[in-house]
JSON list of C-alpha atoms in Angstrom, two decimals:
[
{"chain": "A", "resi": 4, "resn": "ASP", "atom": "CA", "xyz": [-2.06, -4.71, 20.31]},
{"chain": "A", "resi": 5, "resn": "ALA", "atom": "CA", "xyz": [-1.84, -3.15, 16.86]},
{"chain": "A", "resi": 6, "resn": "ASP", "atom": "CA", "xyz": [1.63, -2.06, 15.79]},
{"chain": "A", "resi": 7, "resn": "VAL", "atom": "CA", "xyz": [0.36, 0.85, 13.67]},
{"chain": "A", "resi": 8, "resn": "THR", "atom": "CA", "xyz": [-2.67, 2.76, 14.92]},
{"chain": "A", "resi": 9, "resn": "GLN", "atom": "CA", "xyz": [-4.64, 5.55, 13.32]},
{"chain": "A", "resi": 10, "resn": "THR", "atom": "CA", "xyz": [-7.09, 7.99, 14.83]},
{"chain": "A", "resi": 11, "resn": "PRO", "atom": "CA", "xyz": [-9.84, 8.69, 14.13]},
{"chain": "A", "resi": 12, "resn": "ARG", "atom": "CA", "xyz": [-11.08, 5.64, 12.24]},
{"chain": "A", "resi": 13, "resn": "ASN", "atom": "CA", "xyz": [-13.94, 7.58, 10.69]},
{"chain": "A", "resi": 14, "resn": "ARG", "atom": "CA", "xyz": [-14.43, 11.30, 10.25]},
{"chain": "A", "resi": 15, "resn": "ILE", "atom": "CA", "xyz": [-17.05, 13.48, 8.63]},
{"chain": "A", "resi": 16, "resn": "THR", "atom": "CA", "xyz": [-16.19, 17.12, 8.11]},
{"chain": "A", "resi": 17, "resn": "LYS", "atom": "CA", "xyz": [-17.34, 20.09, 6.10]},
{"chain": "A", "resi": 18, "resn": "THR", "atom": "CA", "xyz": [-15.68, 21.90, 3.23]},
{"chain": "A", "resi": 19, "resn": "GLY", "atom": "CA", "xyz": [-13.16, 24.43, 4.48]},
{"chain": "A", "resi": 20, "resn": "LYS", "atom": "CA", "xyz": [-12.53, 22.84, 7.84]},
{"chain": "A", "resi": 21, "resn": "ARG", "atom": "CA", "xyz": [-9.05, 21.94, 9.03]},
{"chain": "A", "resi": 22, "resn": "ILE", "atom": "CA", "xyz": [-8.64, 18.39, 10.23]},
{"chain": "A", "resi": 23, "resn": "MET", "atom": "CA", "xyz": [-5.80, 16.23, 11.47]},
{"chain": "A", "resi": 24, "resn": "LEU", "atom": "CA", "xyz": [-5.33, 12.50, 11.12]},
{"chain": "A", "resi": 25, "resn": "GLU", "atom": "CA", "xyz": [-2.90, 10.88, 13.51]},
{"chain": "A", "resi": 26, "resn": "CYS", "atom": "CA", "xyz": [-0.69, 7.85, 13.24]},
{"chain": "A", "resi": 27, "resn": "SER", "atom": "CA", "xyz": [1.34, 6.10, 15.94]},
{"chain": "A", "resi": 28, "resn": "GLN", "atom": "CA", "xyz": [3.56, 3.04, 15.69]},
{"chain": "A", "resi": 29, "resn": "THR", "atom": "CA", "xyz": [5.25, 0.73, 18.15]},
{"chain": "A", "resi": 30, "resn": "LYS", "atom": "CA", "xyz": [7.33, -1.13, 15.58]},
{"chain": "A", "resi": 31, "resn": "GLY", "atom": "CA", "xyz": [10.39, 1.03, 16.12]},
{"chain": "A", "resi": 32, "resn": "HIS", "atom": "CA", "xyz": [10.57, 1.84, 12.41]},
{"chain": "A", "resi": 33, "resn": "ASP", "atom": "CA", "xyz": [12.20, 5.04, 11.29]},
{"chain": "A", "resi": 34, "resn": "ARG", "atom": "CA", "xyz": [10.24, 5.51, 8.07]},
{"chain": "A", "resi": 35, "resn": "MET", "atom": "CA", "xyz": [6.60, 6.56, 7.97]},
{"chain": "A", "resi": 36, "resn": "TYR", "atom": "CA", "xyz": [4.21, 7.22, 5.10]},
{"chain": "A", "resi": 37, "resn": "TRP", "atom": "CA", "xyz": [0.75, 8.60, 4.39]},
{"chain": "A", "resi": 38, "resn": "TYR", "atom": "CA", "xyz": [-1.32, 7.21, 1.52]},
{"chain": "A", "resi": 39, "resn": "ARG", "atom": "CA", "xyz": [-4.81, 7.70, 0.22]},
{"chain": "A", "resi": 40, "resn": "GLN", "atom": "CA", "xyz": [-6.87, 5.05, -1.49]},
{"chain": "A", "resi": 41, "resn": "ASP", "atom": "CA", "xyz": [-9.47, 5.87, -4.10]},
{"chain": "A", "resi": 42, "resn": "PRO", "atom": "CA", "xyz": [-11.50, 3.33, -6.09]},
{"chain": "A", "resi": 43, "resn": "GLY", "atom": "CA", "xyz": [-9.67, 2.30, -9.25]},
{"chain": "A", "resi": 44, "resn": "LEU", "atom": "CA", "xyz": [-6.53, 4.22, -8.32]},
{"chain": "A", "resi": 45, "resn": "GLY", "atom": "CA", "xyz": [-4.95, 2.03, -5.70]},
{"chain": "A", "resi": 46, "resn": "LEU", "atom": "CA", "xyz": [-2.73, 3.58, -3.05]},
{"chain": "A", "resi": 47, "resn": "ARG", "atom": "CA", "xyz": [-1.15, 6.94, -3.76]},
{"chain": "A", "resi": 48, "resn": "LEU", "atom": "CA", "xyz": [1.61, 8.45, -1.65]},
{"chain": "A", "resi": 49, "resn": "ILE", "atom": "CA", "xyz": [0.89, 11.82, -0.04]},
{"chain": "A", "resi": 50, "resn": "TYR", "atom": "CA", "xyz": [3.94, 12.40, 2.18]},
{"chain": "A", "resi": 51, "resn": "TYR", "atom": "CA", "xyz": [6.74, 10.34, 3.65]},
{"chain": "A", "resi": 52, "resn": "SER", "atom": "CA", "xyz": [9.34, 10.79, 6.36]},
{"chain": "A", "resi": 53, "resn": "PHE", "atom": "CA", "xyz": [12.58, 8.87, 6.82]},
{"chain": "A", "resi": 54, "resn": "ASP", "atom": "CA", "xyz": [13.27, 10.32, 10.27]},
{"chain": "A", "resi": 55, "resn": "VAL", "atom": "CA", "xyz": [12.04, 13.08, 12.53]},
{"chain": "A", "resi": 56, "resn": "LYS", "atom": "CA", "xyz": [13.91, 15.77, 10.64]},
{"chain": "A", "resi": 57, "resn": "ASP", "atom": "CA", "xyz": [13.13, 14.46, 7.16]},
{"chain": "A", "resi": 58, "resn": "ILE", "atom": "CA", "xyz": [9.81, 15.21, 5.43]},
{"chain": "A", "resi": 59, "resn": "ASN", "atom": "CA", "xyz": [9.20, 14.64, 1.73]},
{"chain": "A", "resi": 60, "resn": "LYS", "atom": "CA", "xyz": [6.32, 15.20, -0.64]},
{"chain": "A", "resi": 61, "resn": "GLY", "atom": "CA", "xyz": [4.77, 12.26, -2.41]},
{"chain": "A", "resi": 62, "resn": "GLU", "atom": "CA", "xyz": [2.88, 12.26, -5.69]},
{"chain": "A", "resi": 63, "resn": "ILE", "atom": "CA", "xyz": [-0.26, 14.01, -4.40]},
{"chain": "A", "resi": 64, "resn": "SER", "atom": "CA", "xyz": [0.80, 16.38, -1.61]},
{"chain": "A", "resi": 65, "resn": "ASP", "atom": "CA", "xyz": [-1.20, 19.46, -2.67]},
{"chain": "A", "resi": 66, "resn": "GLY", "atom": "CA", "xyz": [-3.75, 20.40, -0.01]},
{"chain": "A", "resi": 67, "resn": "TYR", "atom": "CA", "xyz": [-2.02, 18.35, 2.68]},
{"chain": "A", "resi": 68, "resn": "SER", "atom": "CA", "xyz": [0.68, 18.94, 5.28]},
{"chain": "A", "resi": 69, "resn": "VAL", "atom": "CA", "xyz": [2.38, 16.64, 7.76]},
{"chain": "A", "resi": 70, "resn": "SER", "atom": "CA", "xyz": [4.19, 16.75, 11.06]},
{"chain": "A", "resi": 71, "resn": "ARG", "atom": "CA", "xyz": [6.61, 14.16, 12.46]},
{"chain": "A", "resi": 72, "resn": "GLN", "atom": "CA", "xyz": [6.37, 14.84, 16.16]},
{"chain": "A", "resi": 73, "resn": "ALA", "atom": "CA", "xyz": [8.52, 11.88, 17.19]},
{"chain": "A", "resi": 74, "resn": "GLN", "atom": "CA", "xyz": [9.89, 8.73, 15.66]},
{"chain": "A", "resi": 75, "resn": "ALA", "atom": "CA", "xyz": [6.64, 6.99, 16.51]},
{"chain": "A", "resi": 76, "resn": "LYS", "atom": "CA", "xyz": [4.17, 9.70, 15.48]},
{"chain": "A", "resi": 77, "resn": "PHE", "atom": "CA", "xyz": [3.30, 11.10, 12.08]},
{"chain": "A", "resi": 78, "resn": "SER", "atom": "CA", "xyz": [0.26, 13.36, 11.56]},
{"chain": "A", "resi": 79, "resn": "LEU", "atom": "CA", "xyz": [-1.49, 14.36, 8.35]},
{"chain": "A", "resi": 80, "resn": "SER", "atom": "CA", "xyz": [-3.40, 17.64, 8.13]},
{"chain": "A", "resi": 81, "resn": "LEU", "atom": "CA", "xyz": [-5.91, 18.87, 5.62]},
{"chain": "A", "resi": 82, "resn": "GLU", "atom": "CA", "xyz": [-5.62, 22.64, 5.91]},
{"chain": "A", "resi": 83, "resn": "SER", "atom": "CA", "xyz": [-8.94, 23.40, 4.22]},
{"chain": "A", "resi": 84, "resn": "ALA", "atom": "CA", "xyz": [-10.82, 20.22, 3.39]},
{"chain": "A", "resi": 85, "resn": "ILE", "atom": "CA", "xyz": [-12.54, 19.87, 0.03]},
{"chain": "A", "resi": 86, "resn": "PRO", "atom": "CA", "xyz": [-14.94, 17.15, -1.18]},
{"chain": "A", "resi": 87, "resn": "ASN", "atom": "CA", "xyz": [-12.42, 15.48, -3.50]},
{"chain": "A", "resi": 88, "resn": "GLN", "atom": "CA", "xyz": [-10.30, 14.69, -0.44]},
{"chain": "A", "resi": 89, "resn": "THR", "atom": "CA", "xyz": [-12.97, 12.19, 0.52]},
{"chain": "A", "resi": 90, "resn": "ALA", "atom": "CA", "xyz": [-11.04, 8.93, 0.61]},
{"chain": "A", "resi": 91, "resn": "LEU", "atom": "CA", "xyz": [-9.57, 6.19, 2.75]},
{"chain": "A", "resi": 92, "resn": "TYR", "atom": "CA", "xyz": [-6.28, 7.27, 4.34]},
{"chain": "A", "resi": 93, "resn": "PHE", "atom": "CA", "xyz": [-3.55, 4.88, 5.44]},
{"chain": "A", "resi": 94, "resn": "CYS", "atom": "CA", "xyz": [-0.43, 5.36, 7.46]},
{"chain": "A", "resi": 95, "resn": "ALA", "atom": "CA", "xyz": [2.44, 2.93, 6.94]},
{"chain": "A", "resi": 96, "resn": "THR", "atom": "CA", "xyz": [5.89, 2.28, 8.39]},
{"chain": "A", "resi": 97, "resn": "SER", "atom": "CA", "xyz": [9.07, 0.54, 7.29]},
{"chain": "A", "resi": 98, "resn": "THR", "atom": "CA", "xyz": [12.69, 0.15, 8.24]},
{"chain": "A", "resi": 99, "resn": "SER", "atom": "CA", "xyz": [15.48, 1.49, 6.08]},
{"chain": "A", "resi": 100, "resn": "GLY", "atom": "CA", "xyz": [17.41, -0.75, 3.73]},
{"chain": "A", "resi": 101, "resn": "THR", "atom": "CA", "xyz": [16.77, -2.70, 0.59]},
{"chain": "A", "resi": 102, "resn": "GLY", "atom": "CA", "xyz": [14.76, -5.73, -0.27]},
{"chain": "A", "resi": 103, "resn": "ILE", "atom": "CA", "xyz": [12.69, -7.22, 2.50]},
{"chain": "A", "resi": 104, "resn": "GLN", "atom": "CA", "xyz": [13.29, -4.19, 4.65]},
{"chain": "A", "resi": 105, "resn": "GLU", "atom": "CA", "xyz": [11.21, -2.18, 2.23]},
{"chain": "A", "resi": 106, "resn": "THR", "atom": "CA", "xyz": [8.09, -4.06, 3.27]},
{"chain": "A", "resi": 107, "resn": "GLN", "atom": "CA", "xyz": [5.65, -1.51, 4.58]},
{"chain": "A", "resi": 108, "resn": "TYR", "atom": "CA", "xyz": [3.26, -2.17, 7.45]},
{"chain": "A", "resi": 109, "resn": "PHE", "atom": "CA", "xyz": [-0.07, -0.40, 7.35]},
{"chain": "A", "resi": 110, "resn": "GLY", "atom": "CA", "xyz": [-2.45, 0.97, 9.90]},
{"chain": "A", "resi": 111, "resn": "PRO", "atom": "CA", "xyz": [-6.18, 0.18, 9.77]},
{"chain": "A", "resi": 112, "resn": "GLY", "atom": "CA", "xyz": [-7.07, 3.34, 7.89]},
{"chain": "A", "resi": 113, "resn": "THR", "atom": "CA", "xyz": [-9.17, 6.45, 8.40]},
{"chain": "A", "resi": 114, "resn": "ARG", "atom": "CA", "xyz": [-12.32, 6.86, 6.33]},
{"chain": "A", "resi": 115, "resn": "LEU", "atom": "CA", "xyz": [-12.80, 10.58, 5.66]},
{"chain": "A", "resi": 116, "resn": "LEU", "atom": "CA", "xyz": [-15.92, 12.16, 4.21]},
{"chain": "A", "resi": 117, "resn": "VAL", "atom": "CA", "xyz": [-15.83, 15.84, 3.28]},
{"chain": "A", "resi": 118, "resn": "LEU", "atom": "CA", "xyz": [-19.27, 17.35, 2.73]},
{"chain": "B", "resi": 20, "resn": "ASP", "atom": "CA", "xyz": [1.60, 7.75, -15.29]},
{"chain": "B", "resi": 21, "resn": "GLN", "atom": "CA", "xyz": [0.91, 4.49, -13.52]},
{"chain": "B", "resi": 22, "resn": "GLN", "atom": "CA", "xyz": [4.06, 2.36, -13.49]},
{"chain": "B", "resi": 23, "resn": "VAL", "atom": "CA", "xyz": [2.36, -0.66, -11.93]},
{"chain": "B", "resi": 24, "resn": "LYS", "atom": "CA", "xyz": [-0.84, -1.88, -13.51]},
{"chain": "B", "resi": 25, "resn": "GLN", "atom": "CA", "xyz": [-3.37, -4.44, -12.46]},
{"chain": "B", "resi": 26, "resn": "ASN", "atom": "CA", "xyz": [-5.70, -4.61, -15.40]},
{"chain": "B", "resi": 27, "resn": "SER", "atom": "CA", "xyz": [-8.28, -6.90, -13.87]},
{"chain": "B", "resi": 28, "resn": "PRO", "atom": "CA", "xyz": [-10.33, -5.03, -11.27]},
{"chain": "B", "resi": 29, "resn": "SER", "atom": "CA", "xyz": [-12.07, -8.19, -10.15]},
{"chain": "B", "resi": 30, "resn": "LEU", "atom": "CA", "xyz": [-11.77, -11.97, -10.22]},
{"chain": "B", "resi": 31, "resn": "SER", "atom": "CA", "xyz": [-14.28, -14.61, -9.20]},
{"chain": "B", "resi": 32, "resn": "VAL", "atom": "CA", "xyz": [-13.07, -18.16, -8.50]},
{"chain": "B", "resi": 33, "resn": "GLN", "atom": "CA", "xyz": [-14.57, -21.29, -7.03]},
{"chain": "B", "resi": 34, "resn": "GLU", "atom": "CA", "xyz": [-13.34, -22.60, -3.72]},
{"chain": "B", "resi": 35, "resn": "GLY", "atom": "CA", "xyz": [-10.58, -25.14, -4.23]},
{"chain": "B", "resi": 36, "resn": "ARG", "atom": "CA", "xyz": [-9.58, -23.83, -7.66]},
{"chain": "B", "resi": 37, "resn": "ILE", "atom": "CA", "xyz": [-6.58, -21.71, -8.57]},
{"chain": "B", "resi": 38, "resn": "SER", "atom": "CA", "xyz": [-6.68, -17.91, -8.45]},
{"chain": "B", "resi": 39, "resn": "ILE", "atom": "CA", "xyz": [-4.27, -16.12, -10.77]},
{"chain": "B", "resi": 40, "resn": "LEU", "atom": "CA", "xyz": [-3.73, -12.40, -10.31]},
{"chain": "B", "resi": 41, "resn": "ASN", "atom": "CA", "xyz": [-1.67, -10.46, -12.81]},
{"chain": "B", "resi": 42, "resn": "CYS", "atom": "CA", "xyz": [0.45, -7.35, -12.57]},
{"chain": "B", "resi": 43, "resn": "ASP", "atom": "CA", "xyz": [2.40, -5.50, -15.27]},
{"chain": "B", "resi": 44, "resn": "TYR", "atom": "CA", "xyz": [5.01, -2.82, -14.79]},
{"chain": "B", "resi": 45, "resn": "THR", "atom": "CA", "xyz": [6.81, -0.34, -17.00]},
{"chain": "B", "resi": 46, "resn": "ASN", "atom": "CA", "xyz": [9.87, 0.69, -14.98]},
{"chain": "B", "resi": 47, "resn": "SER", "atom": "CA", "xyz": [12.82, -1.61, -15.71]},
{"chain": "B", "resi": 48, "resn": "MET", "atom": "CA", "xyz": [14.55, -0.31, -12.58]},
{"chain": "B", "resi": 49, "resn": "PHE", "atom": "CA", "xyz": [12.08, -2.07, -10.30]},
{"chain": "B", "resi": 50, "resn": "ASP", "atom": "CA", "xyz": [14.11, -4.46, -8.18]},
{"chain": "B", "resi": 51, "resn": "TYR", "atom": "CA", "xyz": [11.67, -5.86, -5.66]},
{"chain": "B", "resi": 52, "resn": "PHE", "atom": "CA", "xyz": [8.00, -6.71, -5.86]},
{"chain": "B", "resi": 53, "resn": "LEU", "atom": "CA", "xyz": [5.39, -7.26, -3.18]},
{"chain": "B", "resi": 54, "resn": "TRP", "atom": "CA", "xyz": [1.81, -8.40, -2.93]},
{"chain": "B", "resi": 55, "resn": "TYR", "atom": "CA", "xyz": [-0.50, -7.02, -0.29]},
{"chain": "B", "resi": 56, "resn": "LYS", "atom": "CA", "xyz": [-3.91, -8.29, 0.75]},
{"chain": "B", "resi": 57, "resn": "LYS", "atom": "CA", "xyz": [-6.63, -6.01, 2.05]},
{"chain": "B", "resi": 58, "resn": "TYR", "atom": "CA", "xyz": [-9.86, -6.89, 3.82]},
{"chain": "B", "resi": 59, "resn": "PRO", "atom": "CA", "xyz": [-12.66, -4.31, 4.18]},
{"chain": "B", "resi": 60, "resn": "ALA", "atom": "CA", "xyz": [-12.15, -1.90, 7.10]},
{"chain": "B", "resi": 61, "resn": "GLU", "atom": "CA", "xyz": [-8.54, -3.02, 7.52]},
{"chain": "B", "resi": 62, "resn": "GLY", "atom": "CA", "xyz": [-5.20, -1.82, 6.24]},
{"chain": "B", "resi": 63, "resn": "PRO", "atom": "CA", "xyz": [-3.27, -3.75, 3.60]},
{"chain": "B", "resi": 64, "resn": "THR", "atom": "CA", "xyz": [-1.15, -6.58, 4.98]},
{"chain": "B", "resi": 65, "resn": "PHE", "atom": "CA", "xyz": [2.01, -7.94, 3.42]},
{"chain": "B", "resi": 66, "resn": "LEU", "atom": "CA", "xyz": [1.49, -11.29, 1.71]},
{"chain": "B", "resi": 67, "resn": "ILE", "atom": "CA", "xyz": [4.53, -12.31, -0.30]},
{"chain": "B", "resi": 68, "resn": "SER", "atom": "CA", "xyz": [7.42, -10.73, -2.15]},
{"chain": "B", "resi": 69, "resn": "ILE", "atom": "CA", "xyz": [10.03, -11.51, -4.78]},
{"chain": "B", "resi": 70, "resn": "SER", "atom": "CA", "xyz": [13.39, -10.08, -5.66]},
{"chain": "B", "resi": 71, "resn": "SER", "atom": "CA", "xyz": [14.28, -9.41, -9.28]},
{"chain": "B", "resi": 72, "resn": "ILE", "atom": "CA", "xyz": [17.06, -12.01, -9.10]},
{"chain": "B", "resi": 73, "resn": "LYS", "atom": "CA", "xyz": [14.45, -14.74, -8.73]},
{"chain": "B", "resi": 74, "resn": "ASP", "atom": "CA", "xyz": [11.65, -15.90, -10.98]},
{"chain": "B", "resi": 75, "resn": "LYS", "atom": "CA", "xyz": [9.57, -17.67, -8.37]},
{"chain": "B", "resi": 76, "resn": "ASN", "atom": "CA", "xyz": [8.86, -17.46, -4.67]},
{"chain": "B", "resi": 77, "resn": "GLU", "atom": "CA", "xyz": [6.53, -19.77, -2.83]},
{"chain": "B", "resi": 78, "resn": "ASP", "atom": "CA", "xyz": [4.93, -19.51, 0.60]},
{"chain": "B", "resi": 79, "resn": "GLY", "atom": "CA", "xyz": [2.36, -22.13, 1.38]},
{"chain": "B", "resi": 80, "resn": "ARG", "atom": "CA", "xyz": [-0.63, -21.70, -0.93]},
{"chain": "B", "resi": 81, "resn": "PHE", "atom": "CA", "xyz": [0.80, -18.51, -2.42]},
{"chain": "B", "resi": 82, "resn": "THR", "atom": "CA", "xyz": [3.34, -18.39, -5.25]},
{"chain": "B", "resi": 83, "resn": "VAL", "atom": "CA", "xyz": [4.59, -15.32, -7.05]},
{"chain": "B", "resi": 84, "resn": "PHE", "atom": "CA", "xyz": [6.13, -15.62, -10.51]},
{"chain": "B", "resi": 85, "resn": "LEU", "atom": "CA", "xyz": [8.27, -12.92, -12.08]},
{"chain": "B", "resi": 86, "resn": "ASN", "atom": "CA", "xyz": [8.96, -12.59, -15.81]},
{"chain": "B", "resi": 87, "resn": "LYS", "atom": "CA", "xyz": [11.41, -9.72, -16.12]},
{"chain": "B", "resi": 88, "resn": "SER", "atom": "CA", "xyz": [11.62, -9.75, -19.89]},
{"chain": "B", "resi": 89, "resn": "ALA", "atom": "CA", "xyz": [7.85, -9.29, -20.09]},
{"chain": "B", "resi": 90, "resn": "LYS", "atom": "CA", "xyz": [7.76, -6.95, -17.08]},
{"chain": "B", "resi": 91, "resn": "HIS", "atom": "CA", "xyz": [5.04, -9.13, -15.65]},
{"chain": "B", "resi": 92, "resn": "LEU", "atom": "CA", "xyz": [4.38, -10.83, -12.37]},
{"chain": "B", "resi": 93, "resn": "SER", "atom": "CA", "xyz": [1.57, -13.01, -11.17]},
{"chain": "B", "resi": 94, "resn": "LEU", "atom": "CA", "xyz": [0.26, -14.32, -7.89]},
{"chain": "B", "resi": 95, "resn": "HIS", "atom": "CA", "xyz": [-1.12, -17.84, -7.75]},
{"chain": "B", "resi": 96, "resn": "ILE", "atom": "CA", "xyz": [-3.31, -18.98, -4.89]},
{"chain": "B", "resi": 97, "resn": "VAL", "atom": "CA", "xyz": [-3.83, -22.73, -4.74]},
{"chain": "B", "resi": 98, "resn": "PRO", "atom": "CA", "xyz": [-6.26, -23.88, -3.54]},
{"chain": "B", "resi": 99, "resn": "SER", "atom": "CA", "xyz": [-8.42, -20.81, -3.13]},
{"chain": "B", "resi": 100, "resn": "GLN", "atom": "CA", "xyz": [-10.35, -20.53, 0.11]},
{"chain": "B", "resi": 101, "resn": "PRO", "atom": "CA", "xyz": [-13.25, -18.29, 1.17]},
{"chain": "B", "resi": 102, "resn": "GLY", "atom": "CA", "xyz": [-10.89, -16.37, 3.47]},
{"chain": "B", "resi": 103, "resn": "ASP", "atom": "CA", "xyz": [-8.90, -15.35, 0.40]},
{"chain": "B", "resi": 104, "resn": "SER", "atom": "CA", "xyz": [-11.72, -13.05, -0.67]},
{"chain": "B", "resi": 105, "resn": "ALA", "atom": "CA", "xyz": [-10.07, -9.63, -0.48]},
{"chain": "B", "resi": 106, "resn": "VAL", "atom": "CA", "xyz": [-8.47, -6.92, -2.57]},
{"chain": "B", "resi": 107, "resn": "TYR", "atom": "CA", "xyz": [-4.92, -7.73, -3.67]},
{"chain": "B", "resi": 108, "resn": "PHE", "atom": "CA", "xyz": [-2.42, -4.98, -4.46]},
{"chain": "B", "resi": 109, "resn": "CYS", "atom": "CA", "xyz": [0.77, -5.44, -6.42]},
{"chain": "B", "resi": 110, "resn": "ALA", "atom": "CA", "xyz": [3.62, -3.08, -5.45]},
{"chain": "B", "resi": 111, "resn": "ALA", "atom": "CA", "xyz": [7.13, -2.45, -6.73]},
{"chain": "B", "resi": 112, "resn": "TRP", "atom": "CA", "xyz": [10.30, -0.84, -5.43]},
{"chain": "B", "resi": 113, "resn": "SER", "atom": "CA", "xyz": [13.38, 0.48, -7.21]},
{"chain": "B", "resi": 114, "resn": "PRO", "atom": "CA", "xyz": [16.76, 1.47, -5.75]},
{"chain": "B", "resi": 115, "resn": "ASP", "atom": "CA", "xyz": [16.25, 5.05, -6.90]},
{"chain": "B", "resi": 116, "resn": "SER", "atom": "CA", "xyz": [12.81, 5.35, -5.33]},
{"chain": "B", "resi": 117, "resn": "TRP", "atom": "CA", "xyz": [14.14, 6.36, -1.92]},
{"chain": "B", "resi": 118, "resn": "GLY", "atom": "CA", "xyz": [12.08, 3.77, -0.13]},
{"chain": "B", "resi": 119, "resn": "LYS", "atom": "CA", "xyz": [8.83, 4.54, -1.92]},
{"chain": "B", "resi": 120, "resn": "LEU", "atom": "CA", "xyz": [6.59, 1.81, -3.28]},
{"chain": "B", "resi": 121, "resn": "GLN", "atom": "CA", "xyz": [4.49, 2.07, -6.43]},
{"chain": "B", "resi": 122, "resn": "PHE", "atom": "CA", "xyz": [1.13, 0.36, -6.07]},
{"chain": "B", "resi": 123, "resn": "GLY", "atom": "CA", "xyz": [-1.25, -1.04, -8.63]},
{"chain": "B", "resi": 124, "resn": "ALA", "atom": "CA", "xyz": [-4.97, -0.28, -8.50]},
{"chain": "B", "resi": 125, "resn": "GLY", "atom": "CA", "xyz": [-5.83, -3.62, -6.92]},
{"chain": "B", "resi": 126, "resn": "THR", "atom": "CA", "xyz": [-7.82, -6.71, -7.88]},
{"chain": "B", "resi": 127, "resn": "GLN", "atom": "CA", "xyz": [-10.92, -7.72, -5.93]},
{"chain": "B", "resi": 128, "resn": "VAL", "atom": "CA", "xyz": [-10.97, -11.51, -5.51]},
{"chain": "B", "resi": 129, "resn": "VAL", "atom": "CA", "xyz": [-14.20, -13.29, -4.60]},
{"chain": "B", "resi": 130, "resn": "VAL", "atom": "CA", "xyz": [-14.00, -16.97, -3.74]},
{"chain": "B", "resi": 131, "resn": "THR", "atom": "CA", "xyz": [-17.36, -18.69, -4.12]},
{"chain": "B", "resi": 132, "resn": "PRO", "atom": "CA", "xyz": [-18.43, -21.99, -2.52]}
]
C-alpha cells in the first residue's frame, strides 16, 4: 500500500470552478507539503504544514488555500481555478529534524487541467 | 530567484556508460543535499543524499560528489541502465529554511541500448 496517496489522480475543470485536491499519509509524519511541477521550473512549494495547527505559505501560494484536517490529511483548494494553474501537483511528507529527517516522501501526483 | 540550478535539461547516455548529472547552488547556507528520481505518472522518490560535512557519498551504482567551494554537486550513475531513464531533481536544505527544500528544474536522463 502506498504511504502517501493523492486523490484525484487526474482532474479536468473549468475556469472559475472551485476544486479540492486531497492528500493522505500513513507514514506518521508530522510535516506535509504541497508542490506544483511545471516544465522547466521543477517543484515549487505552495503551502506547508508542520502540524495540525501550523499552516505556512510557500513561494507560490496566491490562488490556493489549504486545510490540515488531521495529522494524516492535508488538502489543497483552488478557490477559483484559472488556466495557468494547469500543472502536476504533488503532496509530500517528512519528519521533523535535520539532515536525513528532512527527506521528503512524495505522493503519486494529481494532473490538473483547467480549461 | 532560483537558488538551485540544473542547467542541463536533458542527458542521453548509452547503457553501461557513466551518467553525470550536475547541480549548482547559490545559497552558502545549504547544509544538506538530496537527489530525487521521477518516473512518468509517479511522484519523485528519494535516491541519495549528502551532508555538507562530506564530499562524497556512495550507494551502489549512485555516487554524489559535493564541492562546497564551487557550490556544485554532481550525481554519477555507473553503469547506467535502461531503468535509470527518468527525471532527476537536485534539492537542497538549509537550517534556516524551516524544513523546506529548494528544488532544481530537473534533468531528463535517457539511457539508450
